[in-house]
Short mmCIF file of C-alpha atoms in Angstrom, two decimals:
data_model
loop_
_atom_site.label_atom_id
_atom_site.label_comp_id
_atom_site.label_asym_id
_atom_site.label_seq_id
_atom_site.Cartn_x
_atom_site.Cartn_y
_atom_site.Cartn_z
CA UNK A 1167 38.97 26.69 18.28
CA UNK A 1168 36.88 23.91 16.89
CA UNK A 1169 38.53 20.58 16.52
CA UNK A 1170 38.74 19.10 13.03
CA UNK A 1171 35.66 17.09 12.22
CA UNK A 1172 36.26 13.41 12.66
CA UNK A 1173 35.91 11.25 9.59
CA UNK A 1174 32.57 9.62 9.65
CA UNK A 1175 32.65 5.84 9.91
CA UNK A 1176 30.58 3.96 7.29
CA UNK A 1177 27.17 3.07 8.49
CA UNK A 1178 26.85 -0.58 9.42
CA UNK A 1179 24.44 -2.47 7.16
CA UNK A 1180 21.72 -4.60 8.71
CA UNK A 1181 21.05 -7.35 6.18
CA UNK A 1182 17.94 -8.38 7.98
CA UNK A 1183 16.29 -5.13 6.91
CA UNK A 1184 16.94 -5.63 3.23
CA UNK A 1185 13.59 -5.79 1.40
CA UNK A 1186 12.25 -9.28 0.71
CA UNK A 1187 12.44 -9.07 -3.09
CA UNK A 1188 15.93 -7.62 -3.06
CA UNK A 1189 17.19 -10.32 -0.70
CA UNK A 1190 15.48 -13.00 -2.77
CA UNK A 1191 17.29 -11.72 -5.86
CA UNK A 1192 20.61 -11.90 -4.02
CA UNK A 1193 20.01 -15.41 -2.68
CA UNK A 1194 19.02 -16.60 -6.19
CA UNK A 1195 22.69 -16.17 -7.04
CA UNK A 1196 23.85 -18.50 -4.30
CA UNK A 1197 24.23 -22.18 -5.17
CA UNK A 1198 21.87 -24.75 -3.68
CA UNK A 1199 24.43 -26.30 -1.34
CA UNK A 1200 25.38 -22.97 0.29
CA UNK A 1201 21.73 -22.01 0.71
CA UNK A 1202 20.94 -25.23 2.55
CA UNK A 1203 24.12 -25.30 4.62
CA UNK A 1204 24.56 -21.61 5.32
CA UNK A 1205 22.19 -18.89 4.05
CA UNK A 1206 18.95 -20.34 5.40
CA UNK A 1207 20.48 -20.61 8.89
CA UNK A 1208 21.28 -16.88 9.15
CA UNK A 1209 17.85 -15.68 10.36
CA UNK A 1210 14.15 -16.45 10.16
CA UNK A 1211 13.51 -13.91 7.32
CA UNK A 1212 16.24 -15.55 5.15
CA UNK A 1213 14.88 -18.98 5.98
CA UNK A 1214 11.46 -17.85 4.85
CA UNK A 1215 12.89 -16.69 1.53
CA UNK A 1216 14.88 -19.92 1.10
CA UNK A 1217 11.70 -22.00 1.58
CA UNK A 1218 9.78 -20.08 -1.08
CA UNK A 1219 9.05 -22.39 -4.07
CA UNK A 1220 9.99 -19.54 -6.40
CA UNK A 1221 13.56 -19.80 -5.13
CA UNK A 1222 13.79 -23.31 -6.53
CA UNK A 1223 12.48 -22.91 -10.10
CA UNK A 1224 16.15 -23.11 -11.23
CA UNK A 1225 18.50 -25.46 -9.34
CA UNK A 1226 22.25 -25.78 -9.95
CA UNK A 1227 23.61 -28.60 -7.76
CA UNK A 1228 27.13 -29.06 -8.97
CA UNK A 1229 29.62 -31.04 -6.84
CA UNK A 1230 33.12 -31.88 -8.09
CA UNK A 1231 35.09 -34.81 -6.75
CA UNK A 1232 32.62 -35.92 -4.13
CA UNK A 1233 33.69 -38.91 -2.01
CA UNK A 1234 31.65 -42.06 -2.17
CA UNK A 1235 30.40 -41.51 1.39
CA UNK A 1236 29.21 -38.06 0.44
CA UNK A 1237 26.94 -39.23 -2.41
CA UNK A 1238 23.88 -40.42 -0.39
CA UNK A 1239 23.55 -37.17 1.65
CA UNK A 1240 24.01 -35.10 -1.53
CA UNK A 1241 21.17 -36.99 -3.18
CA UNK A 1242 18.97 -36.44 -0.17
CA UNK A 1243 19.71 -32.71 -0.24
CA UNK A 1244 18.83 -32.56 -3.96
CA UNK A 1245 15.53 -34.36 -3.30
CA UNK A 1246 14.85 -31.81 -0.58
CA UNK A 1247 15.18 -28.82 -2.86
CA UNK A 1248 13.16 -30.50 -5.55
CA UNK A 1249 10.38 -30.90 -2.93
CA UNK A 1250 10.76 -27.22 -2.08
CA UNK A 1251 9.97 -26.25 -5.71
CA UNK A 1252 6.46 -27.76 -5.27
CA UNK A 1253 6.29 -28.73 -8.93
CA UNK A 1254 7.50 -25.37 -10.26
CA UNK A 1255 10.97 -26.57 -11.19
CA UNK A 1256 11.85 -25.57 -14.83
CA UNK A 1257 15.68 -25.95 -14.91
CA UNK A 1258 18.00 -28.30 -13.07
CA UNK A 1259 21.68 -29.08 -13.30
CA UNK A 1260 23.13 -32.01 -11.37
CA UNK A 1261 26.87 -32.65 -11.55
CA UNK A 1262 28.76 -35.51 -9.96
CA UNK A 1263 26.25 -37.47 -7.90
CA UNK A 1264 22.97 -38.37 -9.65
CA UNK A 1265 21.84 -41.98 -9.75
CA UNK A 1266 18.77 -43.79 -11.13
CA UNK A 1267 16.68 -43.09 -8.03
CA UNK A 1268 17.41 -39.36 -8.00
CA UNK A 1269 16.72 -39.02 -11.75
CA UNK A 1270 13.36 -40.73 -11.28
CA UNK A 1271 12.64 -38.55 -8.22
CA UNK A 1272 13.22 -35.40 -10.23
CA UNK A 1273 11.09 -36.59 -13.17
CA UNK A 1274 8.21 -37.69 -10.94
CA UNK A 1275 7.95 -34.20 -9.36
CA UNK A 1276 8.85 -31.87 -12.18
CA UNK A 1277 6.36 -32.11 -15.06
CA UNK A 1278 7.12 -28.45 -15.94
CA UNK A 1279 10.84 -29.06 -16.39
CA UNK A 1280 12.21 -27.42 -19.53
CA UNK A 1281 15.90 -27.88 -19.09
CA UNK A 1282 17.79 -30.89 -17.66
CA UNK A 1283 21.56 -31.25 -17.38
CA UNK A 1284 23.29 -34.35 -15.95
CA UNK A 1285 27.07 -34.47 -15.89
CA UNK A 1286 29.65 -36.93 -14.60
CA UNK A 1287 26.99 -39.20 -13.13
CA UNK A 1288 28.15 -42.76 -13.74
CA UNK A 1289 25.42 -44.48 -11.76
CA UNK A 1290 22.61 -43.43 -14.11
CA UNK A 1291 21.83 -46.44 -16.25
CA UNK A 1292 20.44 -46.77 -19.76
CA UNK A 1293 17.03 -47.98 -18.66
CA UNK A 1294 16.50 -45.19 -16.15
CA UNK A 1295 16.75 -42.50 -18.82
CA UNK A 1296 13.88 -43.88 -20.86
CA UNK A 1297 11.59 -44.11 -17.83
CA UNK A 1298 12.41 -40.55 -16.68
CA UNK A 1299 12.04 -38.84 -20.05
CA UNK A 1300 8.48 -40.11 -20.45
CA UNK A 1301 7.50 -37.82 -17.63
CA UNK A 1302 8.96 -34.59 -19.00
CA UNK A 1303 6.55 -33.52 -21.80
CA UNK A 1304 7.68 -29.83 -22.05
CA UNK A 1305 11.44 -30.46 -21.97
CA UNK A 1306 13.16 -28.08 -24.36
CA UNK A 1307 16.88 -28.74 -23.64
CA UNK A 1308 18.65 -31.94 -22.60
CA UNK A 1309 22.35 -31.77 -21.79
CA UNK A 1310 24.27 -34.94 -20.85
CA UNK A 1311 27.99 -34.86 -20.27
CA UNK A 1312 30.25 -37.86 -19.50
CA UNK A 1313 27.19 -39.88 -18.61
CA UNK A 1314 25.82 -43.03 -20.19
CA UNK A 1315 22.76 -42.77 -22.43
CA UNK A 1316 21.40 -45.24 -24.98
CA UNK A 1317 19.68 -45.06 -28.31
CA UNK A 1318 16.47 -46.23 -26.58
CA UNK A 1319 16.60 -43.15 -24.36
CA UNK A 1320 17.02 -40.94 -27.44
CA UNK A 1321 14.01 -42.64 -29.00
CA UNK A 1322 12.04 -41.88 -25.80
CA UNK A 1323 12.92 -38.22 -26.16
CA UNK A 1324 11.43 -38.26 -29.68
CA UNK A 1325 8.26 -39.89 -28.46
CA UNK A 1326 7.65 -38.01 -25.20
CA UNK A 1327 9.47 -34.70 -25.45
CA UNK A 1328 8.01 -33.04 -28.61
CA UNK A 1329 9.23 -29.55 -27.58
CA UNK A 1330 12.90 -30.46 -27.42
CA UNK A 1331 15.00 -28.03 -29.45
CA UNK A 1332 18.50 -28.43 -27.95
CA UNK A 1333 20.33 -31.73 -27.39
CA UNK A 1334 23.87 -31.89 -26.02
CA UNK A 1335 25.45 -35.35 -25.73
CA UNK A 1336 29.11 -34.60 -25.08
CA UNK A 1337 31.96 -36.97 -24.28
CA UNK A 1338 29.55 -39.65 -23.40
CA UNK A 1339 31.08 -43.13 -23.08
CA UNK A 1340 30.06 -46.07 -25.23
CA UNK A 1341 30.07 -49.60 -23.93
CA UNK A 1342 32.82 -51.64 -25.60
CA UNK A 1343 30.37 -53.63 -27.69
CA UNK A 1344 28.77 -50.43 -29.00
CA UNK A 1345 32.09 -48.88 -29.90
CA UNK A 1346 33.11 -51.84 -32.04
CA UNK A 1347 29.75 -52.85 -33.48
CA UNK A 1348 27.34 -49.87 -33.34
CA UNK A 1349 29.29 -46.56 -33.38
CA UNK A 1350 26.45 -44.82 -35.21
CA UNK A 1351 23.64 -46.14 -33.05
CA UNK A 1352 22.93 -42.91 -31.13
CA UNK A 1353 23.43 -40.68 -34.18
CA UNK A 1354 20.94 -42.69 -36.17
CA UNK A 1355 18.48 -42.52 -33.29
CA UNK A 1356 18.77 -38.75 -33.29
CA UNK A 1357 18.27 -38.43 -37.02
CA UNK A 1358 15.24 -40.70 -37.04
CA UNK A 1359 13.46 -39.43 -33.91
CA UNK A 1360 14.28 -35.73 -33.38
CA UNK A 1361 13.32 -33.85 -36.56
CA UNK A 1362 12.57 -30.57 -34.79
CA UNK A 1363 16.06 -30.10 -33.24
CA UNK A 1364 17.63 -26.66 -33.69
CA UNK A 1365 20.89 -27.15 -31.77
CA UNK A 1366 22.90 -30.34 -31.46
CA UNK A 1367 26.23 -31.00 -29.73
CA UNK A 1368 28.01 -34.35 -30.08
CA UNK A 1369 31.47 -33.51 -28.91
CA UNK A 1370 33.69 -36.59 -28.79
CA UNK A 1371 31.13 -38.90 -30.41
CA UNK A 1372 32.43 -42.04 -32.12
CA UNK A 1373 30.04 -41.91 -35.05
CA UNK A 1374 31.17 -42.05 -38.67
CA UNK A 1375 29.90 -40.28 -41.79
CA UNK A 1376 27.10 -42.82 -41.85
CA UNK A 1377 25.61 -41.43 -38.64
CA UNK A 1378 26.25 -37.83 -39.65
CA UNK A 1379 24.31 -38.21 -42.90
CA UNK A 1380 21.31 -39.71 -41.03
CA UNK A 1381 21.35 -36.62 -38.78
CA UNK A 1382 21.58 -34.20 -41.67
CA UNK A 1383 18.81 -36.04 -43.48
CA UNK A 1384 16.45 -36.22 -40.49
CA UNK A 1385 17.09 -33.01 -38.62
CA UNK A 1386 16.30 -30.43 -41.34
CA UNK A 1387 15.79 -27.51 -38.93
CA UNK A 1388 19.28 -27.65 -37.39
CA UNK A 1389 20.90 -24.22 -36.94
CA UNK A 1390 24.06 -25.38 -35.18
CA UNK A 1391 25.92 -28.63 -35.00
CA UNK A 1392 29.02 -29.18 -32.79
CA UNK A 1393 31.20 -32.02 -33.93
CA UNK A 1394 34.45 -31.21 -32.10
CA UNK A 1395 36.65 -34.27 -31.40
CA UNK A 1396 34.49 -36.51 -33.58
CA UNK A 1397 37.64 -38.11 -35.05
CA UNK A 1398 35.80 -40.70 -37.17
CA UNK A 1399 34.04 -38.06 -39.34
CA UNK A 1400 35.54 -36.74 -42.53
CA UNK A 1401 33.58 -33.70 -43.71
CA UNK A 1402 35.51 -33.51 -46.93
CA UNK A 1403 33.80 -36.62 -48.20
CA UNK A 1404 30.41 -35.97 -46.59
CA UNK A 1405 28.13 -36.42 -49.63
CA UNK A 1406 24.73 -35.47 -48.34
CA UNK A 1407 23.49 -32.42 -50.32
CA UNK A 1408 20.45 -30.13 -50.20
CA UNK A 1409 18.07 -29.22 -53.00
CA UNK A 1410 20.57 -26.71 -54.38
CA UNK A 1411 23.40 -29.18 -54.72
CA UNK A 1412 25.35 -27.91 -51.73
CA UNK A 1413 26.55 -30.05 -48.75
CA UNK A 1414 24.03 -29.47 -45.99
CA UNK A 1415 26.67 -29.17 -43.27
CA UNK A 1416 27.98 -25.99 -44.92
CA UNK A 1417 24.87 -24.02 -44.04
CA UNK A 1418 25.19 -24.99 -40.37
CA UNK A 1419 27.36 -23.55 -37.65
CA UNK A 1420 29.61 -26.60 -37.56
#
């Protein structure tokens, strides 16, 4: 009598044998920190993939609640992956640890950059933005969250980034003198210097209707405008109208 066939155990997978392009696609989904600290140390074939400049065309380096002593090594790690891109970097997100030196480092080595996001980076100063943006001629999207930026930097975008179509300046703090004396300073800079914008987010901005009307007048190609938490704006009395006598903001996705 034959014994019942034993249930076959699942075949053990050897990840080293996964084809190069498939493994590269998988590792593309791993964040930069885990690649540097873990994935590239698994085996020589994975390390080879992790050193390929094509792996670093898009970089997401987001760190929440980093301690002060962790900031310098994080910045060095970010510089390292920028170097690995060998000038092919097109999209980078840095959350929580950028400073002036790192911003300049990225700009100096990333002339093909098309998207830049900087969030919760309180050590990036006003002057540094202007210097960095001069080196990013093909930038299409700039996203800045809870990070200082000045009207001079916005003017630099208009002069040096002619391809910019999306600008997100959300919950960005104003210095006390700006809040009391120049609440519309950045809005006016946008309206006067960025006429080709298609998408604009100004969540939490302190501008008034004065700044809004400069934007609506200057940015005639806008398709969407996000004004959430802009508590000093009253759309019911916004008087700027188009050629057909309708308030311009009504044709936008506001």
